[in-house]
């Protein structure tokens, strides 16, 4: 984890809060579900969003035993309606609904935002660290394998005190610096949260709709876009 | 006059006599005897309780043994906090030995981090050290070290080797001659009564005029409710490693001499016993 150097882009806590405010405003406009939560005791806070993801874990049937019609029927049936017993025979397709909760907190030690998240099945069973590692998007798996313990681990949420998974801040600066270095002329008004979250969010299944790219102080001239 | 280095040794070798008892609802084939152990204040529960686990596994059926976890008077104990901090925070004004209950079932997912292997403890320990150095030195010292130096810090802790640990850790306690201390002090303040697990903020050890900030200055700035005004009755104790340092102690000195091996000052605010 490095912090030194003028190449690094750090975020003061005040600016973090301002960017979060801007971010939440836009989220409200497009119904993206983010909200700001303030802690009761010290007045600090964090961004929060909950969403549900359906993951199809499809275990292919043994095609030698069943005829193709049944298999196709079963494959498409799970999308539209629950499987009934006759269709289940020979096919095992489970839909897993996972509830993801994402929090964006500020780290005063590293002076960057940090992404905390937790995930559980509908019955309340939380995902294990191994399941989380496995669910990291395919294009980030190599990076993850290089140093899983430096990338995503379970940690205590600094405000709620409960176990969450965390995407380590060290890697954040690597990603962000690379992006900003490539930009022609870093715009000081760029919303850091949007830039950061759109870069690292996809690693853990969190995507930002493209309309966030429009957010900025020049919002009055939306029509130019 | 005690040498400062003696303080480092006293901190490192601090021990808490503990009695481990198996939770009564755990299913056993024979009666489980309690197990007594001197716990190192500076270490972590899951790092030093292999013998405890073995002892209770002997009386249990194999399939009943899943991840071990510990509890004190109904409160699950966070293994990722140093043992000395847990004791100071939850049991410092109670009679010894410290009575901890051992569980193998119903892991409290909402309260405790999992700890399936020593790798998890190492990763956590090293992450704390890195964060502390980010505060003290903008990560320059920790990043200049080689992987084998990082490993030596962990091995020193794991094997209770004071000299081995401090051979490397002393570098993390240095600062440029032109400065009079670290950039910021790595500290966390804990109170058992709050939902928030701890308070951590940026705090400089040296004031703009060059004076050394004290423990009292830190508390006033970060946790004003912790210490009452001089004329009032002091309802709380400010405890580090089982003692109450004078509030006039320079925080830079405390950081260099009374941090835990993870390089953080873990400070407990607890109710003062009324006797």
Coordinates of N, CA and C in Angstrom, one line a residue, chain A residues 1-5 39-45 106-111 118 124-130 149-150 153-164 168 170, chain B residues 78 80-81 108-117 119-120 123-124 127 130-132 134-135 138-140 142-143 183-184 190 194-202 222 264:
Chain A
X1 N 0.9 -1.2 0.0 CA 0.0 0.0 0.0 C 0.9 1.2 0.0
X2 N 0.8 2.0 -1.0 CA 1.7 3.2 -0.9 C 0.8 4.5 -0.8
X3 N 1.4 5.5 -0.2 CA 0.6 6.7 0.0 C 1.4 7.9 -0.5
X4 N 2.7 7.7 -0.7 CA 3.6 8.8 -1.0 C 3.5 9.2 -2.5
X5 N 3.9 10.4 -2.9 CA 4.0 10.7 -4.3 C 2.9 11.7 -4.7
X39 N -24.2 8.6 11.3 CA -24.2 7.9 12.6 C -24.7 8.8 13.7
X40 N -25.3 8.2 14.7 CA -26.0 9.1 15.7 C -25.0 9.8 16.6
X41 N -23.9 9.1 16.9 CA -23.0 9.7 17.9 C -22.0 10.7 17.4
X42 N -21.3 10.4 16.3 CA -20.2 11.3 15.9 C -20.4 12.1 14.7
X43 N -21.6 11.9 14.0 CA -21.9 12.7 12.9 C -21.2 12.3 11.6
X44 N -20.4 11.2 11.7 CA -19.9 10.8 10.4 C -20.9 9.8 9.8
X45 N -20.6 9.4 8.6 CA -21.7 8.6 7.9 C -21.1 7.8 6.7
X106 N -15.5 6.3 4.6 CA -14.3 7.1 4.4 C -13.2 6.5 5.4
X107 N -12.0 6.3 4.8 CA -10.9 5.9 5.6 C -10.0 7.1 5.9
X108 N -9.9 7.5 7.1 CA -9.0 8.6 7.4 C -7.5 8.2 7.3
X109 N -7.3 6.9 7.6 CA -5.9 6.4 7.5 C -5.3 6.5 6.1
X110 N -6.1 6.1 5.2 CA -5.6 6.1 3.8 C -6.2 7.2 3.0
X111 N -7.1 8.0 3.5 CA -7.7 9.1 2.9 C -8.3 8.8 1.5
X118 N -21.8 -6.9 2.3 CA -22.1 -8.2 2.8 C -23.2 -8.8 1.9
X124 N -31.1 -16.2 5.1 CA -30.3 -15.5 6.1 C -28.8 -16.0 6.1
X125 N -28.6 -17.2 5.4 CA -27.2 -17.7 5.5 C -26.3 -16.7 4.7
X126 N -25.2 -16.3 5.5 CA -24.3 -15.4 4.8 C -23.4 -16.1 3.9
X127 N -22.9 -15.4 2.8 CA -21.9 -16.1 1.9 C -20.6 -16.1 2.7
X128 N -19.8 -17.2 2.4 CA -18.5 -17.3 3.0 C -17.5 -16.5 2.2
X129 N -16.3 -16.3 2.7 CA -15.3 -15.6 2.0 C -14.9 -16.3 0.7
X130 N -14.9 -17.6 0.8 CA -14.6 -18.4 -0.5 C -15.6 -18.2 -1.5
X149 N -5.6 -12.3 0.0 CA -5.6 -11.7 1.4 C -5.4 -10.2 1.4
X150 N -4.9 -9.7 0.2 CA -4.7 -8.2 0.1 C -5.8 -7.6 -0.6
X153 N -11.2 -9.2 2.1 CA -11.2 -10.0 3.3 C -12.4 -9.6 4.2
X154 N -12.7 -10.4 5.2 CA -13.7 -10.1 6.1 C -13.2 -9.1 7.2
X155 N -13.9 -8.1 7.5 CA -13.4 -7.1 8.5 C -14.6 -6.6 9.3
X156 N -14.3 -6.0 10.4 CA -15.4 -5.4 11.2 C -15.7 -4.0 10.6
X157 N -17.0 -3.8 10.4 CA -17.5 -2.5 10.0 C -17.2 -1.4 11.1
X158 N -16.5 -0.4 10.7 CA -16.0 0.6 11.8 C -17.1 1.4 12.5
X159 N -18.3 1.4 11.9 CA -19.4 2.2 12.5 C -20.4 1.2 13.1
X160 N -20.8 0.1 12.4 CA -21.8 -0.8 12.9 C -21.2 -1.9 13.7
X161 N -19.9 -2.2 13.6 CA -19.3 -3.2 14.4 C -19.6 -4.7 14.0
X162 N -20.2 -4.8 12.8 CA -20.6 -6.2 12.3 C -19.6 -6.6 11.2
X163 N -19.5 -7.9 11.0 CA -18.6 -8.5 9.9 C -19.1 -8.1 8.6
X164 N -18.2 -7.5 7.8 CA -18.5 -7.2 6.4 C -17.3 -7.7 5.6
X168 N -9.9 -4.0 -0.3 CA -8.8 -3.2 0.4 C -8.5 -1.9 -0.3
X170 N -5.7 -0.3 -0.5 CA -4.4 -0.3 -1.2 C -4.6 -0.4 -2.7
Chain B
X78 N -14.3 -11.0 20.3 CA -13.8 -10.7 18.9 C -12.3 -11.2 18.9
X80 N -10.2 -10.9 16.7 CA -9.3 -10.0 16.0 C -8.9 -8.8 16.8
X81 N -9.4 -8.7 18.1 CA -8.9 -7.7 19.0 C -7.8 -8.4 19.8
X108 N -21.7 -17.1 15.9 CA -22.5 -15.9 15.8 C -22.1 -15.1 14.6
X109 N -22.7 -15.4 13.4 CA -22.2 -14.7 12.2 C -22.3 -13.2 12.2
X110 N -23.3 -12.7 13.0 CA -23.5 -11.3 13.0 C -22.5 -10.5 13.9
X111 N -21.8 -11.3 14.7 CA -20.9 -10.6 15.7 C -19.4 -10.9 15.4
X112 N -19.1 -12.1 15.0 CA -17.7 -12.4 14.9 C -17.2 -12.7 13.5
X113 N -15.9 -12.3 13.2 CA -15.3 -12.6 12.0 C -14.9 -14.1 12.0
X114 N -14.9 -14.7 10.9 CA -14.5 -16.1 10.8 C -13.0 -16.2 10.9
X115 N -12.5 -17.3 11.4 CA -11.0 -17.5 11.5 C -10.7 -19.0 11.2
X116 N -10.7 -19.3 10.0 CA -10.6 -20.7 9.6 C -9.1 -21.2 9.6
X117 N -8.2 -20.2 9.6 CA -6.8 -20.7 9.6 C -5.9 -19.6 10.1
X119 N -3.7 -18.1 8.6 CA -3.5 -17.1 7.5 C -4.4 -15.9 7.7
X120 N -5.6 -16.2 8.2 CA -6.5 -15.1 8.5 C -6.0 -14.2 9.5
X123 N -3.1 -12.2 8.0 CA -3.6 -11.1 7.1 C -4.1 -9.9 7.9
X124 N -4.8 -10.2 9.0 CA -5.4 -9.2 9.8 C -4.3 -8.4 10.5
X127 N -2.4 -6.3 8.1 CA -3.2 -5.1 7.6 C -3.2 -4.0 8.7
X130 N 0.2 -2.2 8.5 CA 0.2 -1.4 7.3 C -0.6 -0.1 7.5
X131 N -1.7 -0.2 8.2 CA -2.6 1.0 8.4 C -1.8 1.9 9.4
X132 N -1.2 1.3 10.4 CA -0.5 2.1 11.4 C 0.6 2.9 10.7
X134 N 0.7 3.7 7.6 CA 0.2 4.7 6.7 C 0.0 6.0 7.5
X135 N -0.4 5.9 8.7 CA -0.6 7.1 9.6 C 0.7 7.7 10.1
X138 N 3.2 7.7 6.2 CA 2.7 7.6 4.8 C 3.1 6.3 4.1
X139 N 3.2 5.3 4.9 CA 3.5 3.9 4.4 C 4.9 3.8 3.9
X140 N 5.8 4.8 4.1 CA 7.1 4.7 3.5 C 8.0 3.6 4.1
X142 N 7.1 0.8 6.0 CA 6.6 -0.5 5.7 C 6.8 -1.0 4.3
X143 N 6.7 0.0 3.3 CA 6.8 -0.4 1.9 C 8.3 -0.6 1.5
X183 N 3.7 11.3 12.0 CA 2.8 12.2 11.3 C 1.5 12.2 12.1
X184 N 0.9 11.0 12.2 CA -0.3 10.9 13.0 C -0.1 9.7 13.9
X190 N -11.9 2.4 22.8 CA -13.0 1.5 22.9 C -13.8 1.7 24.1
X194 N -20.9 1.4 23.6 CA -21.4 2.0 22.4 C -21.6 0.9 21.3
X195 N -22.4 1.2 20.3 CA -22.6 0.4 19.1 C -21.4 0.4 18.3
X196 N -20.9 1.7 18.1 CA -19.7 1.9 17.4 C -18.5 1.1 18.1
X197 N -17.8 0.3 17.3 CA -16.8 -0.5 18.0 C -15.7 0.3 18.6
X198 N -15.2 1.3 17.9 CA -14.1 2.1 18.4 C -14.1 3.5 17.7
X199 N -13.4 4.4 18.3 CA -13.2 5.7 17.7 C -11.8 5.8 17.2
X200 N -11.6 6.2 16.0 CA -10.3 6.4 15.4 C -10.3 7.7 14.6
X201 N -9.4 8.6 14.8 CA -9.4 9.8 14.0 C -7.9 10.2 13.8
X202 N -7.7 11.2 12.9 CA -6.4 11.7 12.7 C -6.0 12.6 13.9
X222 N -10.8 13.8 20.9 CA -11.5 12.8 20.2 C -12.7 12.2 20.9
X264 N -0.7 -0.3 17.0 CA -1.8 0.6 17.4 C -1.8 0.7 19.0

